[in-house]
Backbone as JSON, one array per atom type, in Angstrom:
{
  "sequence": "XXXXXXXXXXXXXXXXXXXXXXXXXXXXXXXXXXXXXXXXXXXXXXXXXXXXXXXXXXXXXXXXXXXXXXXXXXXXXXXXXXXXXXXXXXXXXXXXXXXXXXXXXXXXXXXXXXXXXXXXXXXXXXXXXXXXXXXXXXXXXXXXXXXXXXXXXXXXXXXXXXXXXXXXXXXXXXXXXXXXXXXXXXXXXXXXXXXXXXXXXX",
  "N": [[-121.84, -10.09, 56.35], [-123.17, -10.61, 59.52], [-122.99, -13.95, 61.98], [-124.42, -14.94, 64.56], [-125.82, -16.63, 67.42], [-129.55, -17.42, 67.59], [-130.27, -17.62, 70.07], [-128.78, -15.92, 71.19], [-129.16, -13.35, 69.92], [-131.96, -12.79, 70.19], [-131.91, -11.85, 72.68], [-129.96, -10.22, 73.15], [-130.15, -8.19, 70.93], [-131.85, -4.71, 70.8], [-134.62, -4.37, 69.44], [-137.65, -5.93, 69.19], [-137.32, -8.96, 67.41], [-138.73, -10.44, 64.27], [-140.16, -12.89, 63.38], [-140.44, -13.64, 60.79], [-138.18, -12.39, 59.55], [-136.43, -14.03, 59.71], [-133.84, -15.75, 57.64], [-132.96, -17.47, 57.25], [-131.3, -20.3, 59.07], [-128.38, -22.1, 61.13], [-127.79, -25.02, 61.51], [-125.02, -26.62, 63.79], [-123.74, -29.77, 64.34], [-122.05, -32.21, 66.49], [-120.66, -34.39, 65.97], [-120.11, -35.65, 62.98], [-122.32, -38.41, 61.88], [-124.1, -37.83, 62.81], [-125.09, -35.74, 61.25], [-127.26, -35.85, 59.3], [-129.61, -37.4, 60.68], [-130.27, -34.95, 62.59], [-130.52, -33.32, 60.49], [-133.31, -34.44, 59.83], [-134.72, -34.21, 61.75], [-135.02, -31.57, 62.3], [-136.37, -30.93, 59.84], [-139.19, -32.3, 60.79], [-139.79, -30.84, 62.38], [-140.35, -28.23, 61.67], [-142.06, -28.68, 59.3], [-144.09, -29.07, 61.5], [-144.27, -26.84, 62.69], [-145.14, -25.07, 60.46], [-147.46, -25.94, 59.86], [-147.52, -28.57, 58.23], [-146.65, -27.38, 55.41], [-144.44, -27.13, 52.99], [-141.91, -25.07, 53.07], [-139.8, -24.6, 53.53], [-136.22, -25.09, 52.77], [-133.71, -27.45, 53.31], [-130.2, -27.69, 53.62], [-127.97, -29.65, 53.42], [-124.81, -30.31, 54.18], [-123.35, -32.64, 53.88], [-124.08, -33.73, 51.51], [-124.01, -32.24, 49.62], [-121.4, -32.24, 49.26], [-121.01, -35.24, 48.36], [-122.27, -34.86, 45.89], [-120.37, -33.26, 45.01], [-117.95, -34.67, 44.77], [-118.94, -36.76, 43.19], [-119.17, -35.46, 40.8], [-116.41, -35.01, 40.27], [-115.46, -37.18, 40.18], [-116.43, -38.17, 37.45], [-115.66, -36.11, 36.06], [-112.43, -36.8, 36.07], [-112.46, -39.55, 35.2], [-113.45, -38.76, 32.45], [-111.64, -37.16, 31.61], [-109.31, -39.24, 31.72], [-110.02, -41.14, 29.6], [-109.66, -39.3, 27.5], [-107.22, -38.1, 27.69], [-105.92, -40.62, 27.24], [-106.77, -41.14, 24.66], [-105.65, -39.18, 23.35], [-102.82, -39.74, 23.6], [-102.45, -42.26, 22.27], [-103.05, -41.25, 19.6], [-101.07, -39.58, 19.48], [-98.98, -41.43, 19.51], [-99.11, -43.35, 17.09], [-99.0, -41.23, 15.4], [-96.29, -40.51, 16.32], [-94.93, -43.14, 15.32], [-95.79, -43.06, 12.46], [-94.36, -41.02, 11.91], [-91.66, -42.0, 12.09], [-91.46, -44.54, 10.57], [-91.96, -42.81, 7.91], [-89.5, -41.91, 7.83], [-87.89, -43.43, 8.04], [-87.92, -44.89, 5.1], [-87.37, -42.72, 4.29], [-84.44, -42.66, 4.62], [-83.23, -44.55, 3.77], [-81.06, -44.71, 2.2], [-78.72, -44.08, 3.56], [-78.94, -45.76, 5.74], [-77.94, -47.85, 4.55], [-75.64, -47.01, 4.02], [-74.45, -47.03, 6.44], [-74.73, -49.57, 7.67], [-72.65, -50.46, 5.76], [-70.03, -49.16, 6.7], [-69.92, -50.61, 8.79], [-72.09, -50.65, 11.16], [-74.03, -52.23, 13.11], [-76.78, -53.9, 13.19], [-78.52, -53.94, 15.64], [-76.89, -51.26, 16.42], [-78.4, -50.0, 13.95], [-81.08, -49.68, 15.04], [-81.29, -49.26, 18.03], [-80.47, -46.62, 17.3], [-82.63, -45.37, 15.48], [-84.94, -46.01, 17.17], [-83.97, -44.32, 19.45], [-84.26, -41.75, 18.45], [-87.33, -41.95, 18.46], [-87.83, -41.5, 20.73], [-86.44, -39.22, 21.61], [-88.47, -37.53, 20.29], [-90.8, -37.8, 21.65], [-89.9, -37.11, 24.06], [-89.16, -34.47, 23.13], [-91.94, -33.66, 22.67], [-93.26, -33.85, 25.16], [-92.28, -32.29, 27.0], [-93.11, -29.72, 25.82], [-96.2, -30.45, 25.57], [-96.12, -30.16, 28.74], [-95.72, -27.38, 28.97], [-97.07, -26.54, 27.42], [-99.75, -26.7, 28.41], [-99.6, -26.13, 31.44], [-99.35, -23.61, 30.46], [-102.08, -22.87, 29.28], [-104.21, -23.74, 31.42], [-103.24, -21.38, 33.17], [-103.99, -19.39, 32.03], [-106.75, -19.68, 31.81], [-107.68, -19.68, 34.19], [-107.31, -17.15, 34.44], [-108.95, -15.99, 33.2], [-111.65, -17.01, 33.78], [-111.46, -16.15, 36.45], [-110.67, -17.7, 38.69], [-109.0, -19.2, 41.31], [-105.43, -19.52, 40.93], [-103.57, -21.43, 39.06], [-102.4, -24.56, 39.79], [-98.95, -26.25, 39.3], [-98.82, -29.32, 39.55], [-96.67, -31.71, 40.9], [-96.33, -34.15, 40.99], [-97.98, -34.85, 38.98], [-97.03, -33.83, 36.74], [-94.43, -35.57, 36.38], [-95.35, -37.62, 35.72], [-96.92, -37.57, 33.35], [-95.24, -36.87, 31.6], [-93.49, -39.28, 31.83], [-94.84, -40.86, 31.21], [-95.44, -39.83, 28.77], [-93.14, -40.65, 27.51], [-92.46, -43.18, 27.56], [-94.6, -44.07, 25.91], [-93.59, -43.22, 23.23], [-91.29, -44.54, 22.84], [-92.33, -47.23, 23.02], [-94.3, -46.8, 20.59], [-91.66, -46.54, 18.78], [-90.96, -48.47, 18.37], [-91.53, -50.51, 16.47], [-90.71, -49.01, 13.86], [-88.1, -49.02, 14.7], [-86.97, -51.4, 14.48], [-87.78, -52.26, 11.52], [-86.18, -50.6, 10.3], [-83.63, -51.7, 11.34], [-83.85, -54.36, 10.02], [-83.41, -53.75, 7.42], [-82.08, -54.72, 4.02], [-78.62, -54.4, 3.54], [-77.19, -54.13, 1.31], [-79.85, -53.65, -0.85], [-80.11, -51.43, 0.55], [-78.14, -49.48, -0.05], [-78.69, -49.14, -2.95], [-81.01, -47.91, -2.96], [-82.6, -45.3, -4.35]],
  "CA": [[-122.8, -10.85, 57.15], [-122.54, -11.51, 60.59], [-123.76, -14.76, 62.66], [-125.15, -14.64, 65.91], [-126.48, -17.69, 68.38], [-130.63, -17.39, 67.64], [-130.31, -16.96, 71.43], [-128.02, -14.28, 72.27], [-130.01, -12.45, 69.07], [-133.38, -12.67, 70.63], [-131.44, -11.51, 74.19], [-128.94, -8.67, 73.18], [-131.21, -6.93, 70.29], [-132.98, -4.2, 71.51], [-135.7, -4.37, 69.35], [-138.07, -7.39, 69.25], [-137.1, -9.64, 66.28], [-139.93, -10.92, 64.04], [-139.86, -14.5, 63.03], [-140.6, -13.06, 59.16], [-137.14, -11.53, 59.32], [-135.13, -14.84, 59.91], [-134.35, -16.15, 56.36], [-131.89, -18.79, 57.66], [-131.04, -21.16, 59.98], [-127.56, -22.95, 60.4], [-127.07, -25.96, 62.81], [-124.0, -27.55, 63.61], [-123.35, -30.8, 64.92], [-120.6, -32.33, 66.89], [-120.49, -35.8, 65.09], [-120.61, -36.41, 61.71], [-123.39, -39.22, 61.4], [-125.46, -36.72, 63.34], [-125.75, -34.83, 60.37], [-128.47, -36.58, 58.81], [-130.73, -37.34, 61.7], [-130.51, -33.78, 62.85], [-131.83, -32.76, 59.57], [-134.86, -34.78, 59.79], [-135.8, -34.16, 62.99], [-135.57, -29.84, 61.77], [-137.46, -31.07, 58.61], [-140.41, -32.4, 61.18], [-140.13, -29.47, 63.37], [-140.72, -27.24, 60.77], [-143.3, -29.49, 58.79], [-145.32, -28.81, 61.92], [-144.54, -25.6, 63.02], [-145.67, -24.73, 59.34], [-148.83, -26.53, 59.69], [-146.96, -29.37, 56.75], [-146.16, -26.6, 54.06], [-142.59, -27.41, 52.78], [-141.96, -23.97, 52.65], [-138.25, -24.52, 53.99], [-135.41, -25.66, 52.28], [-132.84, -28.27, 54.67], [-129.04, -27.67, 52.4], [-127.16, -30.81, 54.3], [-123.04, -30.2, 53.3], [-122.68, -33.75, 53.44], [-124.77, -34.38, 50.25], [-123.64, -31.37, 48.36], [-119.84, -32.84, 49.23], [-121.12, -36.54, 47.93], [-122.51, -34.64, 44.5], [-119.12, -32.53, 44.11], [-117.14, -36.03, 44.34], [-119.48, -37.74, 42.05], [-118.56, -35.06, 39.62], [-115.25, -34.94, 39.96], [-115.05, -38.72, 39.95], [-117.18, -38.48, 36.35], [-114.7, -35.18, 35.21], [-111.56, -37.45, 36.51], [-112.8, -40.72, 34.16], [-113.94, -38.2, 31.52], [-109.85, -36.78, 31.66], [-108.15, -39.83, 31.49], [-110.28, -40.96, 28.52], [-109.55, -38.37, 26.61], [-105.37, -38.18, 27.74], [-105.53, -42.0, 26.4], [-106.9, -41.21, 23.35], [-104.6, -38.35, 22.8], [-101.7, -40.28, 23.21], [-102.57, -43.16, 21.72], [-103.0, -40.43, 18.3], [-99.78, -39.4, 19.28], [-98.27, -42.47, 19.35], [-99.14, -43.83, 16.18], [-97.93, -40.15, 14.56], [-94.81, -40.82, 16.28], [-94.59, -44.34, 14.54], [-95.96, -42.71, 10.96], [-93.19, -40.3, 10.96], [-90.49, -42.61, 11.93], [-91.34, -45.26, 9.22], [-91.46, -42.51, 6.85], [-87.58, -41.2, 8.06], [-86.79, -44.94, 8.03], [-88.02, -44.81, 4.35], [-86.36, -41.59, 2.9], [-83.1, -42.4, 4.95], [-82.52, -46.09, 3.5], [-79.77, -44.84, 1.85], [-77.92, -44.14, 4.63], [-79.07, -47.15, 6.91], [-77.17, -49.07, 3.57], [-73.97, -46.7, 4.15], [-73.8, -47.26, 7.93], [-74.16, -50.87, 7.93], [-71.52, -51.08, 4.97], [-69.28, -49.26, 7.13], [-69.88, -51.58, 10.09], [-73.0, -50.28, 11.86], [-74.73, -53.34, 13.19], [-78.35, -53.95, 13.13], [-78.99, -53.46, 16.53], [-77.04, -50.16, 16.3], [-79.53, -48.9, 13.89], [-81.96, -50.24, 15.68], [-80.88, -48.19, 18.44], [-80.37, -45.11, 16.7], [-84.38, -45.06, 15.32], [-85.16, -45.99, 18.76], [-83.65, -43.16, 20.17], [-84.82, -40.92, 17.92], [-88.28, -41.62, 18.15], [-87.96, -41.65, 21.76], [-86.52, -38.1, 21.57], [-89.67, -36.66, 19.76], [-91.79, -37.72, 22.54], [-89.37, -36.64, 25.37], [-89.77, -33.04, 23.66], [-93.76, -33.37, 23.06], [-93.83, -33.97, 26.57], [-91.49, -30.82, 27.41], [-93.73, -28.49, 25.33], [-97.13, -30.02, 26.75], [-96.23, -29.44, 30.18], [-95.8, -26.11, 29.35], [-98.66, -25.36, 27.18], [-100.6, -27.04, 29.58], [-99.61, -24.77, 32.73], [-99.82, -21.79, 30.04], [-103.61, -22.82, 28.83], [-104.55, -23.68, 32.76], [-103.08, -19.97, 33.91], [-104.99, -18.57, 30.76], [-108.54, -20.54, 32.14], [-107.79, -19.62, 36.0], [-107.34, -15.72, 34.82], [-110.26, -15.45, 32.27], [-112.49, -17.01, 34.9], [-111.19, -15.46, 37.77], [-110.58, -18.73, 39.93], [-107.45, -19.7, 42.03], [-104.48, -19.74, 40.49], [-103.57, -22.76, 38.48], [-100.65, -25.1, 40.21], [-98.33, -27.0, 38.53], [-98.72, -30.68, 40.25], [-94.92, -31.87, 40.46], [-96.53, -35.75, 40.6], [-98.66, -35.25, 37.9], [-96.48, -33.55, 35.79], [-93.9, -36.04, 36.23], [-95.77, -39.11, 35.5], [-97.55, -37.26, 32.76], [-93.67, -36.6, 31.21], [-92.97, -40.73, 31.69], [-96.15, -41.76, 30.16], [-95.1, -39.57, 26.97], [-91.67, -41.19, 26.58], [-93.04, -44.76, 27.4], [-95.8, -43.83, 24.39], [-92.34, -42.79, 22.35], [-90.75, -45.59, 23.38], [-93.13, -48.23, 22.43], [-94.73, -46.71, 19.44], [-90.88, -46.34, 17.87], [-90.02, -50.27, 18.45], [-91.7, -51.06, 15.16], [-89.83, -48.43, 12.96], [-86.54, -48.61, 14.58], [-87.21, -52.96, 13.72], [-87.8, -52.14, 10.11], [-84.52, -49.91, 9.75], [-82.38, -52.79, 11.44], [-84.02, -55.34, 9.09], [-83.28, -53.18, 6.18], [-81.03, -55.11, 4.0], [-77.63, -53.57, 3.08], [-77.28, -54.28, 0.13], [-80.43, -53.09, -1.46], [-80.51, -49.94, 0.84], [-77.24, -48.83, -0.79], [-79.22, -48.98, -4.37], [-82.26, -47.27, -2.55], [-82.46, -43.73, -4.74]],
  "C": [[-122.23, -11.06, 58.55], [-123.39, -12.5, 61.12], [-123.5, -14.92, 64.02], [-125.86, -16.46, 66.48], [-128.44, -16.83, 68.04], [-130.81, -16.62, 69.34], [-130.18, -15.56, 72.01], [-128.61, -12.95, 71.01], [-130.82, -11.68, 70.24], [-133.23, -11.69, 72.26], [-130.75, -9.95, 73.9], [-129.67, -7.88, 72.18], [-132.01, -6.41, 70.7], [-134.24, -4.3, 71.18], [-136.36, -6.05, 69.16], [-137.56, -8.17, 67.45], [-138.03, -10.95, 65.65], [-139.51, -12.18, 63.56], [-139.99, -14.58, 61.59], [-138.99, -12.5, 58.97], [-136.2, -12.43, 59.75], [-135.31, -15.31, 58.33], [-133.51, -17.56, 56.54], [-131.51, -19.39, 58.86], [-129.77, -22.1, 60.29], [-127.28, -24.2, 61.7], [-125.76, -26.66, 62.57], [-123.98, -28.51, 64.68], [-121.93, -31.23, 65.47], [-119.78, -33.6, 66.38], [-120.73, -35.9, 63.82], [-122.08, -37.12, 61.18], [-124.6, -38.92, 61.97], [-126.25, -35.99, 62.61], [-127.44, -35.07, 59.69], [-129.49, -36.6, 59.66], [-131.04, -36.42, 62.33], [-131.54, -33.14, 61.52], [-132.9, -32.98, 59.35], [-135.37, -34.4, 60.96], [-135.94, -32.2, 62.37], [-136.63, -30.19, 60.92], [-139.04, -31.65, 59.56], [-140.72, -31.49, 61.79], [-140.78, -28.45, 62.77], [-141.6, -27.5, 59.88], [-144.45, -29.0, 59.9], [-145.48, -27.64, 62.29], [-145.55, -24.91, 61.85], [-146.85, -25.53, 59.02], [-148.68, -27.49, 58.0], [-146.75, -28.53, 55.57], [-145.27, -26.88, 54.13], [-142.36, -26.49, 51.93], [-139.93, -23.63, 53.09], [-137.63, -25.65, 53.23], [-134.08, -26.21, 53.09], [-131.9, -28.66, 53.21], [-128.37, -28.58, 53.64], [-125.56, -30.81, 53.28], [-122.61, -31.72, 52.96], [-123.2, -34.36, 51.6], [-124.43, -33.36, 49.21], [-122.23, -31.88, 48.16], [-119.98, -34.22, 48.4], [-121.49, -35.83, 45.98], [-121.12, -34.29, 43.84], [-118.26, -33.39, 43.96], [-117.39, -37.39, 43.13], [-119.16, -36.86, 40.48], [-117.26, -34.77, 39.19], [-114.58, -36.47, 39.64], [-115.64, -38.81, 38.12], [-116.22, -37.38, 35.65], [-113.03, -36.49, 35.03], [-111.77, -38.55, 35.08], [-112.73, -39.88, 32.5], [-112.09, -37.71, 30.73], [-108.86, -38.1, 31.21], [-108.79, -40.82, 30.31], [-109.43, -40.45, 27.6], [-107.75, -37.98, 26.24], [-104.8, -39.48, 26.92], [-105.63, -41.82, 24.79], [-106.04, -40.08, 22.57], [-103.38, -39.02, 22.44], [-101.47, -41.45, 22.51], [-102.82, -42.51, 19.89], [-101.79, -40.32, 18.39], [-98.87, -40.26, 19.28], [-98.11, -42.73, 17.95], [-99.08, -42.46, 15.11], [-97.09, -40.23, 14.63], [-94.35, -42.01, 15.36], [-94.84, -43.47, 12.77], [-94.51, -42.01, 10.84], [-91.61, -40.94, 11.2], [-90.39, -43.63, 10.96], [-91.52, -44.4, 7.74], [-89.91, -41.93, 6.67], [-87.12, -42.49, 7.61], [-86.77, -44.84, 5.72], [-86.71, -43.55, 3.28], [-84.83, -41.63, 3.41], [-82.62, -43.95, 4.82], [-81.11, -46.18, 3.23], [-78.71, -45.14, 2.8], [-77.82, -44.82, 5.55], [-78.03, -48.1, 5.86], [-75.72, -48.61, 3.76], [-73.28, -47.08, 5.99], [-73.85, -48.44, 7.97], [-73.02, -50.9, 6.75], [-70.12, -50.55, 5.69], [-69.26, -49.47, 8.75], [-70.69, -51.6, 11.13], [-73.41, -51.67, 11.63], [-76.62, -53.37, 13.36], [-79.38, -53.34, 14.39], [-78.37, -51.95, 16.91], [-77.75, -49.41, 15.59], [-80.6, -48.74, 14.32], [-82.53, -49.28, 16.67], [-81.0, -46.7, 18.56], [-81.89, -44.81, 16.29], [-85.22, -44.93, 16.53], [-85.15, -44.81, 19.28], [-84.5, -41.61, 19.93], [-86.28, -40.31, 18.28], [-88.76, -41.08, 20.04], [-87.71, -40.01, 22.29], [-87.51, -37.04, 21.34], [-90.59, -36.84, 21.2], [-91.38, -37.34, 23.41], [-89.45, -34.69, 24.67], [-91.14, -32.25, 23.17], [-94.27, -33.12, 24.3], [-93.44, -32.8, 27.63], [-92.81, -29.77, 26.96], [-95.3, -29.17, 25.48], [-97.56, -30.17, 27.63], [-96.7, -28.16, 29.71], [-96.68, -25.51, 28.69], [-100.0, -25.75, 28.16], [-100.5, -26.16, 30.79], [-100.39, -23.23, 31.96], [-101.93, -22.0, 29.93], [-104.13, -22.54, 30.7], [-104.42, -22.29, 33.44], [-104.11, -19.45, 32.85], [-106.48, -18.74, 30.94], [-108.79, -19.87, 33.52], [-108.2, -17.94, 35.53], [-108.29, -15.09, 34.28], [-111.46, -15.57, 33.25], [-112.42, -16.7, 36.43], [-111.38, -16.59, 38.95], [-108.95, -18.52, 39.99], [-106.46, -19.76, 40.56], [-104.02, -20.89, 39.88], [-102.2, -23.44, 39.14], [-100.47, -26.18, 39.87], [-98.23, -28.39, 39.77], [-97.37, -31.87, 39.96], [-95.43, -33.44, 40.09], [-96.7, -35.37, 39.2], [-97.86, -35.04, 36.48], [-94.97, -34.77, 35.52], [-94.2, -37.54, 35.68], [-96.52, -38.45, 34.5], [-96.1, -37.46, 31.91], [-93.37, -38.58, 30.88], [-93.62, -41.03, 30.83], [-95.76, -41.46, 29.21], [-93.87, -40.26, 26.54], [-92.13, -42.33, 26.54], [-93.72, -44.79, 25.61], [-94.57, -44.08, 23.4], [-91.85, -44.29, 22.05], [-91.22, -46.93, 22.52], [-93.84, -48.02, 20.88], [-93.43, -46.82, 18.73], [-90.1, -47.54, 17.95], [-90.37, -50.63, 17.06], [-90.64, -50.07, 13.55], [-88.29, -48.84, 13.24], [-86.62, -50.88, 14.47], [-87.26, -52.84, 12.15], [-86.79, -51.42, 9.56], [-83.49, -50.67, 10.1], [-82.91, -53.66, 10.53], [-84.04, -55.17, 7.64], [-81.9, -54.4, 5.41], [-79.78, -54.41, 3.13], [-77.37, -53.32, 1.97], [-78.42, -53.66, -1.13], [-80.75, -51.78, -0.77], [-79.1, -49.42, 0.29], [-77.6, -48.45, -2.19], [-80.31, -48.37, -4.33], [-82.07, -46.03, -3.61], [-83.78, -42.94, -3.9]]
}
């Protein structure tokens, strides 16, 4: 395509140029809040030139820009939904499978406090643990996340997918926090184990 001034058309083409053979029109403004009141005054111009048929269509960028923010503001909400409710599943898996470790490893919470492990070291130690699982949930999905995202960009033939160093880093915290907090109640129920009957645990 090329674009041309209406003017220097009508001036430098040799042959005459029919008014059936424009299909478009593009104005630009030099202000912003011009936009708008420019388009109405075209929309009357052309109401009368056209004896009132609304046979022309007036595409204003500012209102297609206000729709593509209203849907990215409604994708955006729709996203962090859906990230909450993920991790908030994955939370409370992380907690299931640390109160069932705390369970099948009583024995051994009864042999480490008998030889001098304190409460808040096992405490600690469950802690850590559970805190580990989510530090490498959060390793593996970064990276199936980049992989799915390159796998979406190349099927549909858009841009390239890029790894967002914020996002991915505060995406990474959030999962250990999750870890973190979901594995306070297990690694509490393996220090409040008592020694004595977790040594008789079978």
């Amino acid at each position: 395509h090329i674009y041309v001034p209406l003017s220097a058309a009508l001036l430098r083409v040799k042959r005459s140029v029919d008014a059936s053979e424009i299909d478009r029109i593009i104005l630009a403004v030099n202000e912003a809040d011009q936009v708008k009141p420019t388009a109405e005054v075209a929309v009357g111009i052309f109401a009368r030139r056209h004896f009132g048929v609304n046979d022309v269509e007036i595409s204003i960028p500012e209102e297609k820009l206000e729709l593509q923010q209203e849907a990215r503001s409604l994708m955006n909400v729709v996203l962090i939904v859906m990230a909450a409710i993920a991790l908030l599943v994955g939370g409370i898996g992380i907690m299931n499978i640390m109160l069932a470790t705390v369970t099948e490893r009583t024995r051994e919470i009864g042999i480490r406090r008998a030889v001098g492990a304190t409460q808040a070291d096992i405490g600690k130690q469950f802690l850590a643990e559970a805190v580990g699982i989510s530090f490498v949930g959060g390793l593996i999905g970064i990276g199936l996340g980049f992989l799915l995202g390159w796998l979406i960009s190349s099927w549909a033939n858009w841009a390239s997918a890029e790894l967002s160093m914020v996002g991915t880093i505060v995406g990474f915290v959030v999962a250990v926090f999750v870890g973190l907090v979901f594995g306070i109640y297990p690694a509490w129920t393996a220090a409040m184990q008592d020694p004595i009957t977790a040594l008789r645990h079978e």
